Every structure is written in structure tokens, then in C-alpha cells.
């Protein structure tokens, strides 16, 4: 990550009167522009905030009041220091935000309206050529993912809008995931299935949609599939169940007008009650699936229920969620104490060797091969192959200590915040993690994204120990701990890093591990070879 590269050609103008700008760029005295001219690509200028519109399809719809207040206080004190990127759609005279900066623009407008001070009237801007609407949407999704804690519903709407923008409606989840990767978005086909289901089947919850999360969507998706396949339906008309489903959610939303959260147990009970009233039978007991239960310290870790996954079928919404089953190779009571090319060193709670049914890595080859990654005999073996490659990649960039093994995680592991102290004798680096290896930061973020660890807040966070720095920083973001970790320790990753690695990296050993990880991941989640 580097600062903005300043091109040789710098334009600072009022774009309409020919007057010279003020010497102090933070307090320009020239009036706002009236008829924007055509600028060169990457030209930098001081633009009137009233010549720029916020991006009208920004996926991030819900504002975090505390983050907004902190940003506003900062801009009030020092203005906007980092230029925003703007562009102009063909056939219009209005500029729009091209890749993040909507909040900064809107805050400047608020401050100017509140104070009348012209120092808030201008914003440093970089002009970029307009490509197409899908390009604008991708850039805003990437910006939101890197800098904000985007709610699940906003994220789902953004990705589904992108599916439509790229004319991918009706394609399999795997095909959509492959196209997204070419755009720099690492989104698994399972996650795409969750987003599509949420937008297409849960939008009837109206204002309650903002309280959806990954695990709530998974629970409702499974309920939808179970009820739709129920023998009680007895050949209903094609739309009969769909009408029942939408009306049930609308009725529930109407009843919960004043709710400040989505009570998933109450919603499931509401749907089931209506279903068995419409198609009479003895109601089954309504409860949230086991993976949603909160784990309390001192109690055994909940075993995840097993589902079947078939997301690559043509019916992109008619399959059950590809859930997880507890790994046979490990027990929740055990913890990994390290990893090397000979395998994991594992200890039980009492210091005794942990028992396991599957062969240990030490009994397999020292380094997993591409052939091993292609044909796992079971989902657990496929998950274990991903774990192996992740461990080797982390070791390669000196982050092995971050790997924490937990059998019930989607890929049997999670990442702790790296414990790194500043080396005063070492070269200057933007973030502490960069001291470990030139690829350390991007490897860390690559694994966070590919394994979905950012979605753990509502589904798997209970599996992480309470004394984890990562867990506490994520659960209590309001105290600024996570922001401190990002700004000083781990930085942010390059969304296009996979393409960069494969095209430019000269580290043959690392590329071998990366290709192995990608092959193992695609094989497990896609169900067949690339």
C-alpha cells in the first residue's frame, strides 16, 4: 500500500471563471465551478462539493453513527487530506464519486451548510475516466470492504446488484464466483448463494432486513428448503408456497414495526405456525439450528450439523446450504501448538497426545501435492488440505504463529492478530506486519477473505477463545481497537493480489503453495477440478 501517486500534471482551477486559486489549497477562495470541463485522466483538482454527487448506487446504505461522528470531527479539524476519485457519466455535466469518498463529500456538505465557512466548500479530487456501471460498483464494493464494517444486508444487495450489472442472473454460483475473481473480488460460491437467497427471498422482511446476518440467513434458507420439500404440500400450485413465504415475512415485519433486531427464533416459529396451519400437520419443535447456539466458556464446543452442498446445480436457490460437519481428525478440546513441514504437533487438554481417526499430516507427504488437493476422499479431507496449504503459506511469510486450529471452523482454522514488535534497526515499513515478509500482509488478508473470517461475528466467533485479541477487537469495535490494529499492525490487503502474485512473483515456492491452496479450495467448494 502506498500513498496516492501525484501525476506531473496538476490542475487546480475554478473550472469556470479563469481566476487563480488560492495559495492555500485547504482554504480555496475561488467560487464553485459552473460548467465542468473535460480533464485528463488522473488530473488532480480542487472541486466544489456542489459539482459532485455521491454515487447513487453505493452498496453501503446504513451509516454507523459513531464512525460518522468521528470522521466529521476529523474533517472539521483538518479538512479532507486524501483526494477522492471522481468521474463523469457520458452525456452528463455532473461529476460523481468513482471509488469511495461518499462519506467525506457528504460531511463537507453538512459542515458547509452548518457553518457557512467556505473552507468546507472544496474537496481535493482526482479525475478518472468512466468505464461502465459495473466498474463503478466493483470499486465501491472494494472500498467498502477495505475500510468499513459493512452490514450483511448492504453487502448482499451490493453483490446481487453486481450480478445483475454483469448479466450473470441465472448463472451458477460457481460461475459467478469465477467472474468476480477476475474483477478482484474473492467471494466463494457458497457466500454468493447466501447473498442471492437473502435478496430474492428475504427482502419481504422490509425494515428488518438490516438486522440479517450470515447465520440468520443460513437458518432461514434451510427452513425455506425444508418446508418447500415437505410432503405436506401435496402438489401445490407453482406459486402457492412462494406466496405463503412472502406473506409470512411481510406479516412478521408488520408485527415487528418497533423492533431493533431480528428475533430469528420468533420468526422461525411464526413461519412454521403459518405453514402447518395452511398445510395441517403436527407442528415440529421450532428451534434455531445448533450452529447458531452461543458457546459459553467452560462448556463443550457445539458440533456443527451436517448438510449437503450442491450449489453448482442450475437451480441457484433451491439447494440446502452447504453446511459444515465436525472434523473427524480433531476434537474441540485440542489445540494446535505449531505446524511444520512434518505436520501438526498436537496436545490434549491434559498434555496427552490427541486421538484422531484420520491420518495425521506426519503420516502423509511432508508437503501436500497438487494431486492430493484435487481429489479429497471426503469434505473433511478437503478442508484439511486447505488447512495444510494455509499453514505452509503462513510459515513461508513468517506468520505461522497466527494460525489457530479449530475443527469446527469452515476450514479448520482461524487467524489471530500477529504479535509483532517494531524493529528500530530494520527498514521503515508502513505496517508492523511488513517486517515479517514482503508478502506477509497480503497473505494474511488473502486468508481472512478466502476463509470468510470477517463473517465470524455472528456464526463462528463463539469458537474463538474469549482472550483472543482478534475476537475482542472485532466484538468491541466501538473502542477503536480494530481500527488501531488495521492502521498500525496488519494494514489492508490488495484486492487484486492473486493476479499480481501469479503474474509477477518470482518466488516459485510461494506460487506453488498458492496454486495448491486455490486448487484445494476450488475442488472442495466446486466439487470438481478447475
Coordinates of C-alpha atoms in Angstrom, one line a residue:
X1 CA 0.0 0.0 0.0
X2 CA 1.3 3.4 -0.9
X3 CA 0.1 6.9 -1.0
X4 CA -1.6 8.5 -3.9
X5 CA 0.9 8.9 -6.8
X6 CA 0.8 12.6 -7.8
X7 CA 1.0 12.9 -11.6
X8 CA 3.1 15.6 -13.2
X9 CA 0.0 17.4 -14.5
X10 CA -1.8 19.0 -11.5
X11 CA -4.9 21.1 -12.2
X12 CA -6.2 23.5 -9.5
X13 CA -8.9 25.7 -11.0
X14 CA -12.4 27.0 -10.5
X15 CA -13.3 25.3 -13.8
X16 CA -15.4 28.2 -15.0
X17 CA -14.0 31.7 -14.4
X18 CA -10.3 31.7 -15.2
X19 CA -9.5 33.0 -11.7
X20 CA -6.4 31.8 -10.0
X21 CA -6.9 29.5 -7.0
X22 CA -5.8 30.5 -3.5
X23 CA -2.3 29.6 -2.5
X24 CA -3.6 27.6 0.5
X25 CA -5.2 24.6 -1.0
X26 CA -7.1 23.7 2.1
X27 CA -8.9 27.0 2.0
X28 CA -9.5 27.9 -1.6
X29 CA -11.1 31.3 -2.3
X30 CA -12.3 30.8 -5.8
X31 CA -16.0 30.2 -6.4
X32 CA -17.5 26.8 -7.2
X33 CA -17.4 25.6 -10.8
X34 CA -20.4 26.2 -13.0
X35 CA -19.7 24.1 -16.1
X36 CA -17.1 21.3 -15.6
X37 CA -14.5 21.0 -18.3
X38 CA -13.0 17.8 -19.7
X39 CA -9.9 16.8 -17.7
X40 CA -7.1 14.4 -18.4
X41 CA -7.2 11.0 -16.7
X42 CA -5.7 11.2 -13.2
X43 CA -5.7 15.0 -13.1
X44 CA -5.9 16.4 -9.6
X45 CA -8.0 19.5 -8.9
X46 CA -9.8 21.3 -6.1
X47 CA -13.5 20.8 -6.9
X48 CA -16.6 22.5 -5.5
X49 CA -18.6 20.0 -3.4
X50 CA -21.7 21.2 -5.2
X51 CA -20.3 20.0 -8.6
X52 CA -20.0 16.4 -7.3
X53 CA -22.8 13.9 -6.5
X54 CA -22.4 10.9 -4.2
X55 CA -22.5 7.6 -6.0
X56 CA -26.2 6.8 -6.3
X57 CA -25.8 3.0 -6.1
X58 CA -23.4 2.8 -3.2
X59 CA -23.9 -0.6 -1.5
X60 CA -23.3 0.8 1.9
X61 CA -26.8 2.2 2.9
X62 CA -26.6 2.1 6.7
X63 CA -24.5 4.6 8.5
X64 CA -22.6 3.8 11.7
X65 CA -23.3 6.9 13.8
X66 CA -20.1 6.7 15.8
X67 CA -17.9 6.3 12.8
X68 CA -19.7 9.1 11.1
X69 CA -19.2 11.4 14.1
X70 CA -15.5 10.6 14.4
X71 CA -15.0 11.3 10.6
X72 CA -16.9 14.5 10.9
X73 CA -14.8 15.7 13.8
X74 CA -11.6 14.9 11.9
X75 CA -12.8 16.8 8.7
X76 CA -13.9 19.7 10.8
X77 CA -10.4 20.0 12.2
X78 CA -8.1 19.2 9.3
X79 CA -10.5 19.1 6.2
X80 CA -10.1 16.3 3.7
X81 CA -6.4 15.4 3.2
X82 CA -6.7 12.4 0.8
X83 CA -8.2 13.2 -2.7
X84 CA -11.3 11.4 -3.7
X85 CA -11.7 9.9 -7.1
X86 CA -14.4 11.3 -9.3
X87 CA -15.7 10.6 -12.8
X88 CA -18.4 11.7 -15.2
X89 CA -21.0 9.5 -16.9
X90 CA -21.3 10.1 -20.7
X91 CA -23.8 12.7 -21.6
X92 CA -23.9 14.5 -18.2
X93 CA -22.3 17.6 -16.8
X94 CA -22.3 16.3 -13.2
X95 CA -19.3 14.5 -11.5
X96 CA -19.9 11.5 -9.3
X97 CA -17.7 9.8 -6.7
X98 CA -15.9 7.0 -8.6
X99 CA -14.3 4.8 -5.9
X100 CA -15.0 5.7 -2.2
X101 CA -15.3 9.1 -0.7
X102 CA -19.1 9.5 -0.5
X103 CA -19.0 10.0 3.3
X104 CA -16.3 12.7 3.1
X105 CA -18.2 14.5 0.4
X106 CA -21.5 14.4 2.3
X107 CA -19.8 15.5 5.6
X108 CA -18.2 18.5 3.8
X109 CA -21.7 19.5 2.5
X110 CA -23.1 19.2 6.1
X111 CA -20.3 21.3 7.5
X112 CA -20.7 24.0 4.9
X113 CA -24.4 24.2 5.4
X114 CA -24.0 24.3 9.2
X115 CA -21.2 26.9 9.3
X116 CA -21.2 28.7 6.0
X117 CA -17.4 28.5 6.1
X118 CA -16.1 28.3 2.5
X119 CA -13.1 26.2 3.7
X120 CA -15.6 23.3 3.6
X121 CA -16.7 24.1 0.1
X122 CA -14.0 22.4 -1.8
X123 CA -12.5 18.9 -1.9
X124 CA -9.3 17.6 -3.5
X125 CA -10.3 15.3 -6.3
X126 CA -8.7 13.0 -8.9
X127 CA -10.5 12.6 -12.2
X128 CA -10.6 9.1 -13.7
X129 CA -12.2 8.1 -17.0
X130 CA -15.6 6.5 -16.8
X131 CA -15.6 2.8 -17.8
X132 CA -19.0 1.4 -17.1
X133 CA -21.6 1.0 -14.3
X134 CA -20.2 -2.4 -13.2
X135 CA -16.8 -0.9 -12.8
X136 CA -18.1 1.8 -10.6
X137 CA -20.0 -0.7 -8.4
X138 CA -16.9 -3.0 -8.1
X139 CA -14.7 -0.1 -7.0
X140 CA -17.2 0.9 -4.3
X141 CA -17.6 -2.6 -3.1
X142 CA -13.9 -3.0 -2.7
X143 CA -13.6 0.4 -1.0
X144 CA -16.4 -0.5 1.5
X145 CA -14.9 -4.0 2.2
X146 CA -11.4 -2.5 3.0
X147 CA -12.4 0.5 5.1
X148 CA -15.8 -0.2 6.7
X149 CA -17.7 -2.8 8.7
X150 CA -20.5 -3.3 6.1
X151 CA -23.7 -4.9 7.4
X152 CA -24.6 -8.2 5.8
X153 CA -27.7 -6.9 4.1
X154 CA -25.9 -4.0 2.4
X155 CA -23.2 -6.4 1.3
X156 CA -25.7 -8.8 -0.1
X157 CA -27.6 -6.1 -2.0
X158 CA -24.3 -4.8 -3.5
X159 CA -23.2 -8.2 -4.7
X160 CA -26.6 -9.1 -6.2
X161 CA -26.7 -5.7 -8.0
X162 CA -23.3 -6.6 -9.4
X163 CA -24.6 -10.0 -10.6
X164 CA -27.3 -8.1 -12.5
X165 CA -24.9 -5.4 -13.8
X166 CA -22.7 -8.1 -15.2
X167 CA -25.7 -10.0 -16.7
X168 CA -24.9 -13.1 -14.6
X169 CA -28.5 -13.7 -13.4
X170 CA -29.3 -17.4 -13.8
X171 CA -25.7 -18.5 -13.8
X172 CA -24.5 -21.0 -11.3
X173 CA -22.9 -19.7 -8.1
X174 CA -19.5 -21.1 -9.1
X175 CA -19.7 -19.3 -12.5
X176 CA -20.5 -16.0 -10.7
X177 CA -17.6 -16.6 -8.3
X178 CA -15.2 -17.1 -11.2
X179 CA -16.3 -13.9 -12.9
X180 CA -16.0 -12.0 -9.6
X181 CA -12.4 -13.2 -9.1
X182 CA -11.5 -11.6 -12.5
X183 CA -12.8 -8.3 -11.1
X184 CA -10.6 -8.7 -7.9
X185 CA -13.5 -9.9 -5.7
X186 CA -12.7 -13.1 -3.8
X187 CA -16.2 -14.4 -2.9
X188 CA -16.9 -18.1 -2.5
X189 CA -19.8 -19.6 -4.4
X190 CA -21.4 -20.5 -1.1
X191 CA -21.4 -16.9 0.1
X192 CA -22.9 -15.9 -3.3
X193 CA -25.7 -18.4 -2.6
X194 CA -26.4 -16.7 0.7
X195 CA -26.5 -13.2 -0.8
X196 CA -28.8 -14.3 -3.6
X197 CA -31.2 -16.1 -1.2
X198 CA -31.2 -13.1 1.1
X199 CA -32.1 -10.6 -1.6
X200 CA -34.5 -12.8 -3.5
X201 CA -36.3 -14.5 -0.7
X202 CA -35.9 -12.3 2.5
X203 CA -36.5 -8.8 1.2
X204 CA -40.1 -9.2 2.3
X205 CA -38.8 -8.5 5.8
X206 CA -38.6 -4.9 4.8
X207 CA -37.0 -2.8 7.6
X208 CA -35.9 -6.0 9.4
X209 CA -33.5 -6.8 6.6
X210 CA -30.9 -4.5 8.1
X211 CA -30.6 -7.0 11.0
X212 CA -29.9 -10.0 8.9
X213 CA -26.6 -11.8 9.3
X214 CA -24.8 -14.8 7.8
X215 CA -26.1 -17.3 10.3
X216 CA -29.7 -16.0 10.3
X217 CA -29.7 -16.2 6.5
X218 CA -28.4 -19.8 6.7
X219 CA -31.1 -20.8 9.1
X220 CA -33.9 -19.2 7.0
X221 CA -32.5 -20.7 3.8
X222 CA -32.6 -24.2 5.4
X223 CA -36.1 -23.7 6.7
X224 CA -37.2 -22.5 3.2
X225 CA -35.8 -25.6 1.6
X226 CA -37.2 -27.9 4.2
X227 CA -40.7 -26.5 4.0
X228 CA -40.7 -26.3 0.2
X229 CA -39.8 -30.0 0.0
X230 CA -42.3 -31.0 2.7
X231 CA -44.6 -33.9 1.8
X232 CA -47.5 -31.9 3.3
X233 CA -47.6 -29.7 0.3
X234 CA -49.2 -32.4 -1.9
X235 CA -48.7 -30.8 -5.3
X236 CA -49.5 -27.1 -4.6
X237 CA -49.8 -24.7 -7.5
X238 CA -46.3 -23.5 -8.6
X239 CA -46.5 -20.1 -6.8
X240 CA -48.5 -21.2 -3.8
X241 CA -45.6 -21.8 -1.5
X242 CA -43.8 -18.7 -2.7
X243 CA -46.9 -16.6 -1.9
X244 CA -47.2 -18.2 1.5
X245 CA -43.5 -17.4 2.2
X246 CA -43.6 -13.8 1.1
X247 CA -46.8 -13.1 3.0
X248 CA -45.5 -14.7 6.2
X249 CA -42.4 -12.5 6.1
X250 CA -44.5 -9.4 5.4
X251 CA -46.9 -10.2 8.3
X252 CA -44.0 -10.7 10.7
X253 CA -42.4 -7.4 9.6
X254 CA -45.7 -5.6 10.2
X255 CA -45.9 -7.1 13.7
X256 CA -42.3 -6.0 14.5
X257 CA -42.5 -2.4 13.4
X258 CA -40.7 -1.2 16.5
X259 CA -38.1 -4.0 16.7
X260 CA -34.5 -3.0 16.9
X261 CA -33.2 -6.5 15.9
X262 CA -34.4 -9.6 14.1
X263 CA -35.5 -12.3 16.5
X264 CA -34.7 -15.4 14.5
X265 CA -36.4 -17.9 16.8
X266 CA -39.6 -15.9 16.8
X267 CA -39.5 -15.6 13.0
X268 CA -39.0 -19.3 12.5
X269 CA -41.8 -20.1 14.9
X270 CA -44.1 -17.6 13.1
X271 CA -43.3 -19.2 9.7
X272 CA -43.8 -22.7 10.9
X273 CA -47.0 -21.9 12.7
X274 CA -48.4 -20.4 9.5
X275 CA -47.1 -23.3 7.4
X276 CA -48.7 -26.0 9.5
X277 CA -51.9 -24.0 9.7
X278 CA -52.1 -23.8 6.0
X279 CA -51.0 -27.4 5.4
X280 CA -52.2 -29.1 8.6
X281 CA -49.9 -31.5 10.5
X282 CA -48.5 -31.8 13.9
X283 CA -46.0 -28.9 14.3
X284 CA -42.4 -29.8 14.9
X285 CA -40.5 -28.1 17.6
X286 CA -39.1 -24.8 16.4
X287 CA -35.6 -24.1 17.3
X288 CA -32.5 -22.4 15.9
X289 CA -30.1 -24.9 14.3
X290 CA -27.2 -25.9 16.5
X291 CA -24.6 -23.8 14.8
X292 CA -26.4 -20.6 16.0
X293 CA -26.1 -21.5 19.7
X294 CA -23.8 -19.3 21.7
X295 CA -20.8 -21.1 23.1
X296 CA -20.1 -20.3 26.8
X297 CA -16.7 -20.6 28.3
X298 CA -16.3 -23.9 30.1
X299 CA -18.9 -25.8 28.1
X300 CA -18.1 -28.2 25.2
X301 CA -18.0 -26.6 21.7
X302 CA -21.2 -27.2 19.8
X303 CA -20.8 -29.7 17.0
X304 CA -22.0 -28.3 13.7
X305 CA -24.8 -30.1 11.9
X306 CA -24.1 -31.7 8.6
X307 CA -25.8 -30.5 5.4
X308 CA -25.3 -31.4 1.8
X309 CA -24.0 -28.9 -0.7
X310 CA -25.0 -28.7 -4.3
X311 CA -24.6 -25.1 -5.1
X312 CA -23.4 -25.8 -8.7
X313 CA -26.8 -27.1 -9.8
X314 CA -28.7 -25.0 -12.2
X315 CA -31.3 -24.1 -9.5
X316 CA -29.3 -21.4 -7.8
X317 CA -31.7 -21.0 -4.9
X318 CA -33.3 -24.4 -4.5
X319 CA -30.5 -26.2 -2.6
X320 CA -29.8 -26.5 1.1
X321 CA -26.9 -24.5 2.5
X322 CA -23.5 -26.3 2.1
X323 CA -23.0 -26.6 5.9
X324 CA -20.2 -27.9 7.9
X325 CA -19.6 -31.1 9.8
X326 CA -17.2 -31.5 12.7
X327 CA -13.8 -32.7 11.6
X328 CA -13.0 -36.3 12.5
X329 CA -9.3 -35.6 12.6
X330 CA -9.5 -33.2 15.6
X331 CA -11.6 -32.8 18.8
X332 CA -12.7 -29.4 20.1
X333 CA -10.7 -30.0 23.3
X334 CA -7.4 -30.0 21.4
X335 CA -5.4 -27.0 20.2
X336 CA -2.5 -26.8 17.8
X337 CA 0.8 -25.8 19.2
X338 CA 2.6 -25.5 15.9
X339 CA 3.0 -26.6 12.3
X340 CA 5.9 -27.5 10.2
X341 CA 6.6 -29.5 7.1
X342 CA 6.4 -32.7 9.0
X343 CA 2.8 -32.0 10.3
X344 CA 1.0 -30.6 13.3
X345 CA 2.2 -31.1 16.8
X346 CA -0.9 -31.5 18.8
X347 CA -1.6 -31.8 22.6
X348 CA -4.7 -32.6 24.6
X349 CA -6.0 -30.6 27.5
X350 CA -4.1 -32.8 29.9
X351 CA -0.9 -32.7 27.8
X352 CA -1.6 -36.1 26.3
X353 CA -1.5 -36.7 22.5
X354 CA -4.9 -36.1 20.9
X355 CA -6.5 -39.0 19.3
X356 CA -7.9 -38.8 15.8
X357 CA -9.4 -41.0 13.2
X358 CA -7.9 -39.6 10.0
X359 CA -4.2 -39.9 9.1
X360 CA -2.1 -37.2 10.5
X361 CA 0.0 -34.9 8.3
X362 CA 3.1 -36.6 9.6
X363 CA 1.9 -39.9 8.1
X364 CA 1.3 -38.2 4.7
X365 CA 3.8 -36.5 2.4
X366 CA 5.8 -33.7 4.0
X367 CA 4.3 -31.2 1.6
X368 CA 0.9 -31.6 0.0
X369 CA 0.9 -32.1 -3.7
X370 CA -1.4 -30.8 -6.4
X371 CA -2.8 -34.3 -7.0
X372 CA -3.6 -34.6 -3.3
X373 CA -5.6 -31.3 -3.4
X374 CA -7.6 -32.4 -6.5
X375 CA -9.4 -35.5 -5.2
X376 CA -10.1 -35.4 -1.5
X377 CA -12.0 -38.5 -0.3
X378 CA -14.3 -36.5 1.9
X379 CA -15.1 -32.9 2.8
X380 CA -13.1 -33.2 6.0
X381 CA -10.0 -34.2 4.0
X382 CA -10.6 -31.3 1.6
X383 CA -10.8 -28.9 4.5
X384 CA -7.7 -30.4 5.9
X385 CA -5.8 -29.9 2.6
X386 CA -6.8 -26.2 2.7
X387 CA -5.5 -26.1 6.3
X388 CA -2.2 -27.6 5.2
X389 CA -1.6 -25.1 2.4
X390 CA -2.7 -22.2 4.6
X391 CA -0.2 -23.2 7.3
X392 CA 2.6 -23.6 4.8
X393 CA 1.8 -20.2 3.2
X394 CA 1.8 -18.5 6.7
X395 CA 5.1 -20.2 7.6
X396 CA 6.6 -19.0 4.3
X397 CA 5.9 -15.4 5.3
X398 CA 6.9 -15.9 8.9
X399 CA 3.3 -15.7 10.3
X400 CA 3.0 -19.3 11.4
X401 CA 2.1 -18.3 14.9
X402 CA -1.1 -16.6 13.7
X403 CA -2.6 -20.0 12.7
X404 CA -5.1 -21.3 15.3
X405 CA -6.6 -24.8 14.6
X406 CA -10.3 -25.3 15.4
X407 CA -12.0 -28.3 13.8
X408 CA -15.4 -26.6 13.7
X409 CA -14.3 -23.6 11.7
X410 CA -15.2 -23.7 8.0
X411 CA -11.6 -24.7 7.0
X412 CA -10.4 -25.9 10.4
X413 CA -8.6 -22.8 11.4
X414 CA -8.8 -19.1 12.1
X415 CA -6.2 -16.3 12.3
X416 CA -5.1 -14.5 15.4
X417 CA -3.7 -10.9 15.2
X418 CA 0.1 -11.2 14.7
X419 CA 2.2 -10.3 17.7
X420 CA 4.9 -8.1 16.2
X421 CA 7.2 -5.5 17.9
X422 CA 8.8 -2.7 16.0
X423 CA 12.4 -3.4 15.0
X424 CA 14.2 0.0 15.4
X425 CA 17.1 -1.2 13.4
X426 CA 15.0 -2.5 10.5
X427 CA 13.9 -0.7 7.4
X428 CA 10.9 1.7 7.6
X429 CA 7.7 -0.1 6.8
X430 CA 4.0 1.1 6.6
X431 CA 2.7 -1.5 9.0
X432 CA 4.3 -3.8 11.5
X433 CA 3.3 -6.9 9.6
X434 CA 5.5 -5.8 6.7
X435 CA 8.6 -6.5 8.8
X436 CA 7.9 -10.3 8.6
X437 CA 8.0 -10.7 4.8
X438 CA 7.1 -8.6 1.7
X439 CA 4.1 -10.8 1.1
X440 CA 3.0 -11.1 4.8
X441 CA 0.3 -8.5 4.8
X442 CA -1.3 -9.7 1.6
X443 CA -1.2 -13.4 2.7
X444 CA -2.8 -12.5 6.0
X445 CA -5.7 -10.6 4.3
X446 CA -6.0 -13.2 1.5
X447 CA -6.7 -15.9 4.0
X448 CA -9.0 -13.7 6.0
X449 CA -11.1 -13.1 2.9
X450 CA -11.0 -16.6 1.4
X451 CA -12.0 -18.3 4.6
X452 CA -14.7 -15.8 5.4
X453 CA -13.3 -14.9 8.8
X454 CA -14.8 -11.4 8.7
X455 CA -18.2 -13.1 8.8
X456 CA -17.4 -14.9 12.1
X457 CA -19.1 -12.2 14.3
X458 CA -22.5 -13.9 14.1
X459 CA -21.7 -17.5 13.2
X460 CA -18.3 -18.8 14.4
X461 CA -17.0 -16.2 16.8
X462 CA -18.1 -18.3 19.7
X463 CA -15.5 -20.9 18.7
X464 CA -12.6 -18.4 19.3
X465 CA -11.3 -18.1 22.9
X466 CA -12.5 -15.2 24.9
X467 CA -9.0 -13.9 25.4
X468 CA -8.3 -13.7 21.7
X469 CA -7.1 -10.2 20.6
X470 CA -8.8 -10.7 17.2
X471 CA -12.1 -11.6 18.9
X472 CA -12.1 -8.7 21.3
X473 CA -11.1 -6.2 18.7
X474 CA -14.0 -7.4 16.4
X475 CA -16.7 -7.6 19.1
X476 CA -15.9 -4.2 20.6
X477 CA -15.1 -2.2 17.5
X478 CA -16.5 0.9 19.2
X479 CA -13.4 1.2 21.4
X480 CA -11.2 1.7 18.3
X481 CA -9.1 -1.4 18.9
X482 CA -9.8 -2.9 15.5
X483 CA -9.0 0.4 13.8
X484 CA -5.7 0.6 15.7
X485 CA -4.8 -2.9 14.6
X486 CA -5.6 -2.2 10.9
X487 CA -3.8 1.2 10.9
X488 CA -0.7 0.1 12.7
X489 CA -0.3 -3.7 12.6
X490 CA -1.9 -5.5 9.7
X491 CA -2.8 -2.7 7.2
X492 CA -5.1 -3.6 4.4
X493 CA -4.7 -6.1 1.6
X494 CA -4.5 -5.6 -2.2
X495 CA -7.8 -6.8 -3.7
X496 CA -6.0 -7.8 -6.9
X497 CA -3.2 -9.6 -5.2
X498 CA -3.9 -13.0 -6.6
X499 CA -3.5 -11.8 -10.2
X500 CA -0.4 -9.9 -9.2
X501 CA 1.2 -12.9 -7.5
X502 CA 0.5 -15.2 -10.4
X503 CA 1.8 -12.7 -13.0
X504 CA 4.8 -11.1 -11.3
X505 CA 6.0 -13.1 -8.3
X506 CA 9.4 -14.7 -8.7
X507 CA 9.0 -16.7 -5.5
X508 CA 8.5 -20.2 -7.1
X509 CA 7.9 -21.9 -3.7
X510 CA 5.3 -19.5 -2.7
X511 CA 3.5 -19.7 -6.0
X512 CA 3.4 -23.5 -5.7
X513 CA 1.7 -23.2 -2.3
X514 CA -0.7 -20.5 -3.6
X515 CA -1.7 -22.7 -6.6
X516 CA -2.1 -25.6 -4.3
X517 CA -4.4 -23.6 -1.9
X518 CA -6.5 -22.3 -4.8
X519 CA -6.8 -25.8 -6.3
X520 CA -7.8 -27.3 -3.0
X521 CA -10.3 -24.5 -2.3
X522 CA -11.9 -24.8 -5.8
X523 CA -12.0 -28.6 -5.6
X524 CA -13.7 -28.5 -2.2
X525 CA -16.2 -25.8 -2.9
X526 CA -16.8 -26.5 -6.6
X527 CA -17.0 -30.3 -6.3
X528 CA -14.8 -30.9 -9.4
X529 CA -11.4 -29.9 -10.9
X530 CA -10.8 -26.5 -12.3

